[in-house]
Short mmCIF file of C-alpha atoms in Angstrom, two decimals:
data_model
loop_
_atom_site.label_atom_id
_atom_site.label_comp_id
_atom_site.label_asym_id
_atom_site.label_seq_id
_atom_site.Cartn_x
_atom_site.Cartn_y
_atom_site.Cartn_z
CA UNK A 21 54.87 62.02 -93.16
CA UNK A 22 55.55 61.16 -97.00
CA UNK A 23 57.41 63.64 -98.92
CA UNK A 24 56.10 61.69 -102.21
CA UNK A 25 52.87 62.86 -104.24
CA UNK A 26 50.02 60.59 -104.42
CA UNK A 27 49.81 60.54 -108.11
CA UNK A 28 50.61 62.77 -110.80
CA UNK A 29 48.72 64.93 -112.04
CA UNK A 30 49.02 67.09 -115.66
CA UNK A 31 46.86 70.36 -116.18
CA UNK A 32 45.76 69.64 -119.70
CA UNK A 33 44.53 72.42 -121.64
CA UNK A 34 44.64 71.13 -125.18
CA UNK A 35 47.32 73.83 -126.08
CA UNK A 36 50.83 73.66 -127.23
CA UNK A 37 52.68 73.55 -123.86
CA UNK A 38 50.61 70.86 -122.35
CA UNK A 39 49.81 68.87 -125.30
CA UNK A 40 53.70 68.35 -125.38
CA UNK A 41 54.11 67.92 -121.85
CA UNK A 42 51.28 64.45 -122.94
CA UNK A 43 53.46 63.13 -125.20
CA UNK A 44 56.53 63.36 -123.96
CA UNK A 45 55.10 61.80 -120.83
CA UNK A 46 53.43 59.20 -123.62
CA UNK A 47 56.29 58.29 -125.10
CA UNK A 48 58.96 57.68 -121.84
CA UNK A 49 60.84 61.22 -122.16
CA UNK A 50 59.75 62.04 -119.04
CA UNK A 51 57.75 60.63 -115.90
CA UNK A 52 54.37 59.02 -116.91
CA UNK A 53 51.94 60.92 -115.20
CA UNK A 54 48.92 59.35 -113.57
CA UNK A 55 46.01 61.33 -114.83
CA UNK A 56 45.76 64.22 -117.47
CA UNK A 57 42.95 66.84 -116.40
CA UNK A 58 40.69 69.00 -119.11
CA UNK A 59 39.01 71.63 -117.70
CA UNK A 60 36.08 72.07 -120.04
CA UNK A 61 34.40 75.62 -119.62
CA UNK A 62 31.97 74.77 -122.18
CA UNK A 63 32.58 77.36 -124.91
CA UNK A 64 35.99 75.99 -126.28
CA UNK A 65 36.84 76.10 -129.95
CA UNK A 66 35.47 73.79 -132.20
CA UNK A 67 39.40 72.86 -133.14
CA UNK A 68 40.48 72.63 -129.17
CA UNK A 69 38.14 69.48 -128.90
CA UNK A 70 39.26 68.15 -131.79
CA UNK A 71 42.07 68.22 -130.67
CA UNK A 72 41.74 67.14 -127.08
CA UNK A 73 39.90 64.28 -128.70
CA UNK A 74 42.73 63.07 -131.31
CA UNK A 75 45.52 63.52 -128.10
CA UNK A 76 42.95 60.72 -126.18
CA UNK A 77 43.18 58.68 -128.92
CA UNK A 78 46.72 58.84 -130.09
CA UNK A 79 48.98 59.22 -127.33
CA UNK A 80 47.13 58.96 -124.16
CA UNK A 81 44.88 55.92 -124.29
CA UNK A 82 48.09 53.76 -125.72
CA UNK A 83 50.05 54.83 -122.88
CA UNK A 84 47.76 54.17 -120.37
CA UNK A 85 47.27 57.33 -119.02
CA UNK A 86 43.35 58.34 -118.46
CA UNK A 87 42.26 61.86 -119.90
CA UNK A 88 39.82 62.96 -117.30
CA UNK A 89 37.24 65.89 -118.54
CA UNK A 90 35.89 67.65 -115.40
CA UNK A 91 33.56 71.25 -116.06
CA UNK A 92 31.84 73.56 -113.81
CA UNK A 93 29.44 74.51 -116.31
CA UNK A 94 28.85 76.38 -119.33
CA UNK A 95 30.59 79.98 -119.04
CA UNK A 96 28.49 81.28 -122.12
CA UNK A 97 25.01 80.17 -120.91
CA UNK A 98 25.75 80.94 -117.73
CA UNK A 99 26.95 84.50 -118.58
CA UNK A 100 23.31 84.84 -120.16
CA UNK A 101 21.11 82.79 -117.37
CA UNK A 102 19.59 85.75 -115.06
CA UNK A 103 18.97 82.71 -112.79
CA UNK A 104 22.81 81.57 -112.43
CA UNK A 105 25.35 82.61 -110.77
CA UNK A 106 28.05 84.11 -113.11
CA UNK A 107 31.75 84.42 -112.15
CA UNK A 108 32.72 87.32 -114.39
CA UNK A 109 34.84 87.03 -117.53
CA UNK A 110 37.56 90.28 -117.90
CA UNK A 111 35.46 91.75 -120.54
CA UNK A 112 36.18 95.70 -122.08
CA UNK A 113 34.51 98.30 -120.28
CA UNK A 114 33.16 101.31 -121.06
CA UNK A 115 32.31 103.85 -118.82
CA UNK A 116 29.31 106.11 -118.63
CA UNK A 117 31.96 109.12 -118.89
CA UNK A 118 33.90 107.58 -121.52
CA UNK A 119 36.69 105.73 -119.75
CA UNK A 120 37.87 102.34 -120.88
CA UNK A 121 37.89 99.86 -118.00
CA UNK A 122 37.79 96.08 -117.66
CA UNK A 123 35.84 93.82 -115.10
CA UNK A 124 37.49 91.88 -112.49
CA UNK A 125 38.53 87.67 -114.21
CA UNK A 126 36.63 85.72 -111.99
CA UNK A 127 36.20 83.08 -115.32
CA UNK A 128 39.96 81.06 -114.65
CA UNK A 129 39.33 80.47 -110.87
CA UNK A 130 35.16 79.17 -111.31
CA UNK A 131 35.71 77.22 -114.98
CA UNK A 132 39.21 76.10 -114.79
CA UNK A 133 40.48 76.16 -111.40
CA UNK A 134 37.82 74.93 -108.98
CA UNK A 135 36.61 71.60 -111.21
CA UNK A 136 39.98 70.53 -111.39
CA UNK A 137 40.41 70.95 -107.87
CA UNK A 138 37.29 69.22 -107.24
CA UNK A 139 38.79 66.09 -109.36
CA UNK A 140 41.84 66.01 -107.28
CA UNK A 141 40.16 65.59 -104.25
CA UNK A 142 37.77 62.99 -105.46
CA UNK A 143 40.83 60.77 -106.68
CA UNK A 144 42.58 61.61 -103.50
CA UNK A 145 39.36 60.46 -101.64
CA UNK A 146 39.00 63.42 -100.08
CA UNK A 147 36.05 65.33 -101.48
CA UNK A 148 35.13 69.16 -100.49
CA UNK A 149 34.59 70.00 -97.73
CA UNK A 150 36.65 66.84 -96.44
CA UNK A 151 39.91 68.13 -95.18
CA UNK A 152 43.34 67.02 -96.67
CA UNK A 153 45.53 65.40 -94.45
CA UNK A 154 48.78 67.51 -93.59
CA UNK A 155 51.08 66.16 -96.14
CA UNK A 156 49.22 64.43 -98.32
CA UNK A 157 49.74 66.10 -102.47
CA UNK A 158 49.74 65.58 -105.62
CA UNK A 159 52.49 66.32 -108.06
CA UNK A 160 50.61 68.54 -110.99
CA UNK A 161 52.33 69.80 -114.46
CA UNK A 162 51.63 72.94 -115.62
CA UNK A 163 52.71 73.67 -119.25
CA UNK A 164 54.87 76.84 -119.20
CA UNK A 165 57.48 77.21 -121.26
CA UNK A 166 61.23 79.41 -121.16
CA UNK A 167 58.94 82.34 -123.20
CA UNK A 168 56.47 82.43 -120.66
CA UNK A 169 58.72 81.73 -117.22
CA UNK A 170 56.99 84.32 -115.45
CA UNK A 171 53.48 83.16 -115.17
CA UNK A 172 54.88 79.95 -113.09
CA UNK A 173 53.76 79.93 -110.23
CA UNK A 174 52.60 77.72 -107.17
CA UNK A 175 49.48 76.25 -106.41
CA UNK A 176 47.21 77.98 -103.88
CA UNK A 177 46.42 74.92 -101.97
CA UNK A 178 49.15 72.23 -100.02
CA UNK A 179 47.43 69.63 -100.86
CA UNK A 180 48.69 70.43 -105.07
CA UNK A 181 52.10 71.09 -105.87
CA UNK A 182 53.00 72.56 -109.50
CA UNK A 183 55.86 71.78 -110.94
CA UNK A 184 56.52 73.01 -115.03
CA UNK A 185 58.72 70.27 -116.68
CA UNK A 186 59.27 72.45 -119.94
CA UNK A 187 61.20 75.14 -117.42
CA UNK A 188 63.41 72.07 -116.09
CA UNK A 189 64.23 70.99 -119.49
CA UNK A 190 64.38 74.73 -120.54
CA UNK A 191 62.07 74.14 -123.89
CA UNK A 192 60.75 77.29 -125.17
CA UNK A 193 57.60 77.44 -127.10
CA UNK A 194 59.47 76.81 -130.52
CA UNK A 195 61.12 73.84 -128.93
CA UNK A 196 57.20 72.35 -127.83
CA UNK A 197 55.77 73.50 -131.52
CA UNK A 198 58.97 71.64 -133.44
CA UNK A 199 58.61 68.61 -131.06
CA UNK A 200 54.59 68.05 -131.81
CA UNK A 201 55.57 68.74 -135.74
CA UNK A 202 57.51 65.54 -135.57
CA UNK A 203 54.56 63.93 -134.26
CA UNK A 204 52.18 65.21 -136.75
CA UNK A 205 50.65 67.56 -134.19
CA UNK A 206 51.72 71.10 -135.87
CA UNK A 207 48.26 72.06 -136.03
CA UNK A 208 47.90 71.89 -132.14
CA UNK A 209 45.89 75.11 -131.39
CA UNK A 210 45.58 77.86 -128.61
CA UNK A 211 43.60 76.81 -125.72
CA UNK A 212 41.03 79.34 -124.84
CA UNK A 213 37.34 80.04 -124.20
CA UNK A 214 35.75 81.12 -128.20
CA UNK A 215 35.04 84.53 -126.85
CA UNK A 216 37.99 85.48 -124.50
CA UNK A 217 38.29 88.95 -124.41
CA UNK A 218 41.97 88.56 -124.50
CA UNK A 219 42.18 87.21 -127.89
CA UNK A 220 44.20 89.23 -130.17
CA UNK A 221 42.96 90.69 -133.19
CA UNK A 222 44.56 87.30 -135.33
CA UNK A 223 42.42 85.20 -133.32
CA UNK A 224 39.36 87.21 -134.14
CA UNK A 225 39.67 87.13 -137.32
CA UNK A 226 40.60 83.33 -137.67
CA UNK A 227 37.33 82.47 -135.47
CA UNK A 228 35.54 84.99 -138.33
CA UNK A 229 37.74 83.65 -141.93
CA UNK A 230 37.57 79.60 -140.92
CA UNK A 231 34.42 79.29 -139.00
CA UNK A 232 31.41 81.47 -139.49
CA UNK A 233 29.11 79.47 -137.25
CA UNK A 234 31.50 80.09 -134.09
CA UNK A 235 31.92 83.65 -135.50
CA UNK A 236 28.29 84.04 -135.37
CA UNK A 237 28.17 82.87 -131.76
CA UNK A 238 30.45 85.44 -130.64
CA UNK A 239 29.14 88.11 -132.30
CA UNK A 240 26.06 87.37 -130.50
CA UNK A 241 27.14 86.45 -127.44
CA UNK A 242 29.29 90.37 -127.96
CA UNK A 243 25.50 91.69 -128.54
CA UNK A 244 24.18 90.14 -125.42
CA UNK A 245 26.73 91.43 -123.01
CA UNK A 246 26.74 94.75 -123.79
CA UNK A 247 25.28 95.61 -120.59
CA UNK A 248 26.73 93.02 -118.42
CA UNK A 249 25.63 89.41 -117.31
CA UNK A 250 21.97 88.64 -116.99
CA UNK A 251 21.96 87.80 -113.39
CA UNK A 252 23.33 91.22 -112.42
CA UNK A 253 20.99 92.80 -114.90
CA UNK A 254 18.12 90.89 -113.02
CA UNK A 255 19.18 91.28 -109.40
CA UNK A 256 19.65 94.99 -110.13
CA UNK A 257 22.99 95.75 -110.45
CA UNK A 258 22.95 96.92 -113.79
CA UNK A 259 26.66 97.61 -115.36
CA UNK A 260 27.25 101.48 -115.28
CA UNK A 261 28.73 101.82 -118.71
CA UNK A 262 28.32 99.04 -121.72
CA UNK A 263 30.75 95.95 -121.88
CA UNK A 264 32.79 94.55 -124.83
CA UNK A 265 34.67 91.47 -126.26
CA UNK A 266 37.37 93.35 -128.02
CA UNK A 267 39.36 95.78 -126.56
CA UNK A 268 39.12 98.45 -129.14
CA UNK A 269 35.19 98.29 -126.96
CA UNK A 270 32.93 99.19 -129.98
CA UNK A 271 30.77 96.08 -131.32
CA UNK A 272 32.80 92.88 -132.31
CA UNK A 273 31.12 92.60 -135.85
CA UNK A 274 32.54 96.49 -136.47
CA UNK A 275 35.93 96.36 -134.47
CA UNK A 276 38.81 96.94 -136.19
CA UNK A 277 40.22 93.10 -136.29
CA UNK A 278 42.44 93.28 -139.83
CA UNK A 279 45.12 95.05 -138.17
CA UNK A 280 46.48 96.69 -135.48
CA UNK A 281 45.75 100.28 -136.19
CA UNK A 282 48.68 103.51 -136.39
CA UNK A 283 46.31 105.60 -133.88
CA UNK A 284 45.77 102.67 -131.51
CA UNK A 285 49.53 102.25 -131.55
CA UNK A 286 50.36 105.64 -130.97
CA UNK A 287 47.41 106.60 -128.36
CA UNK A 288 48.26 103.33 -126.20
CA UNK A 289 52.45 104.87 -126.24
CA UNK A 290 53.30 100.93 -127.41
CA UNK A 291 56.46 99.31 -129.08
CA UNK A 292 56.50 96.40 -131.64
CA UNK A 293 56.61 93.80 -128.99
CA UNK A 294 53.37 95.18 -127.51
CA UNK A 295 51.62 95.65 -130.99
CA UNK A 296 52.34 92.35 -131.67
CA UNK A 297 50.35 90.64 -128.50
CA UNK A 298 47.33 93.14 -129.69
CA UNK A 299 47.82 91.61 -133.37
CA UNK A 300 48.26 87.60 -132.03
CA UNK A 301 47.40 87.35 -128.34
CA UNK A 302 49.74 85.79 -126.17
CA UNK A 303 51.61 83.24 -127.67
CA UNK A 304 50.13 80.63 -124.54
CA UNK A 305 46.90 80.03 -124.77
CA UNK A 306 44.46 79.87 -120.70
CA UNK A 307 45.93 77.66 -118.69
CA UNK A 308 44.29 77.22 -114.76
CA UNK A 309 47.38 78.52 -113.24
CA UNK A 310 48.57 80.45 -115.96
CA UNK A 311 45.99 82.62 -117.37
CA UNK A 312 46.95 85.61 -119.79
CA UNK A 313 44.75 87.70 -117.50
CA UNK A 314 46.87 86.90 -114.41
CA UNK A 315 47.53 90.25 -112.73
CA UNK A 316 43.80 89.70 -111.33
CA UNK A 317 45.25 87.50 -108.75
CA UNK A 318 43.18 84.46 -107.46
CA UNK A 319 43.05 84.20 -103.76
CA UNK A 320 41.46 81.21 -101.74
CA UNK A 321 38.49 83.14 -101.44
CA UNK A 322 37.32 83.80 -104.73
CA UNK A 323 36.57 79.58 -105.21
CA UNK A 324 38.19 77.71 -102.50
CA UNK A 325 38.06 74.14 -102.02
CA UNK A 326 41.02 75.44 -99.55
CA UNK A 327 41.06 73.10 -97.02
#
């Protein structure tokens, strides 16, 4: 039995960690990797395609290394199809007696997770529900950098391996952001779905100052949700309180995006550090294995492809 991976695989989601794990595969720093996988969940920025598009054509394609762009669908249609089956995004909650909750992220493991999966197999020749041989892997990079250590983690399946180059060469995020600079990449964005309810209130209000159109969208989408997905509304199961983008859970197009407030500060008992993740998000954007919602933990049985 080979101890060797099959190919190499990087998780590519168009954000600052992994667009610098690209090019420094690109340009010889480290091991060229065999295949660089976009999960596309449909309802990505205008600026994260743009991006994905001008890292195709500038470092990958002249290296040689195939940009692969697999999807499981549309998360923003489906979220408003009563006819589809909708793996729940960790929107704001709520409830009927006035306590805040949040639903259960099903959105990493269905949009981001399984396709890639999915693509693994199929280059391993080993499509779903083929099993994978004992022993036979891929080697897959995950962008995480020193800032972020924590959210490393394995892969829930033998037949992947993750390994995070940027903790081996102990780059932190500033390290990744002054490295694409010198490559003419400092506008590299966050990596996330338009209408992640985990934005902070500076990505708000960038998606509302520098593009009205996707502002619009959210703002409706925000509207449309209010009382949960359309195929739980049509089966039935009707959400027992009213759901939210933003976490203040009032109406996107009235939350309080300019600033984090003094009584939000002071009612949520929080520190600078904390008010600053409400102001900017996490400084990573979603990444499959990664996410900034991650203490919903993904098991095998929320989207397999396990075996």
């Amino acid at each position: 039995m080979s101890n060797q991976p099959q190919f190499r695989a990087l998780s590519l989601g168009a954000g600052v960690q992994s667009s610098t794990l690209l090019a420094l595969s690109a340009e010889g720093v480290l091991p060229r990797v065999d295949y660089a996988i976009f999960a596309d969940t449909g309802w990505e920025p205008g600026s994260v395609y743009s991006h994905l598009d001008r890292l195709e054509k500038e470092i990958a394609t002249p290296a040689g290394i195939p940009v692969l762009r697999v999807s499981s669908g549309n998360i923003r249609s489906d979220a408003l199809n009563p006819d589809h089956r909708f793996a729940s995004m960790p929107l704001h909650i709520l409830n009927k007696d006035g306590r805040p909750g949040m639903i259960r992220r099903q959105c990493t493991g269905e949009y981001k997770v399984k396709p890639i999966k999915q693509k693994v197999r199929e280059l391993l020749g080993y499509p779903h529900p083929t099993r994978v041989p004992k022993g036979v892997f891929v080697e897959q990079w995950v962008g995480i950098s020193t800032d972020e250590f924590h959210r490393a983690k394995d892969a829930d399946v033998k037949y992947m391996r993750n390994r995070h180059p940027l903790l081996d060469m102990y780059w932190s995020r500033a390290d990744c952001v002054r490295y694409l600079t010198s490559l003419g990449l400092a506008d590299t964005p966050k990596s996330s779905c338009l209408g992640c309810p985990f934005h902070g209130n500076s990505q708000w209000r960038h998606i509302r100052d520098t593009s009205p159109s996707e502002w619009a969208d959210v703002v409706k989408f925000d509207e449309a949700i209010r009382q949960g997905n359309a195929r739980a509304n049509a089966s039935g199961s009707r959400l027992l309180g009213e759901a939210f983008l933003h976490r203040s859970r009032v109406p996107l197009s009235q939350a309080p995006i300019n600033h984090v407030t003094a009584a939000e500060r002071a009612a949520l008992r929080i520190g600078a550090d904390e008010a600053d993740v409400l102001e900017n998000g996490v400084e990573d954007g979603c990444s499959p294995w990664a996410c900034r919602g991650d203490s919903d933990v993904l098991t095998q049985d929320d989207f397999g492809l396990a075996t």
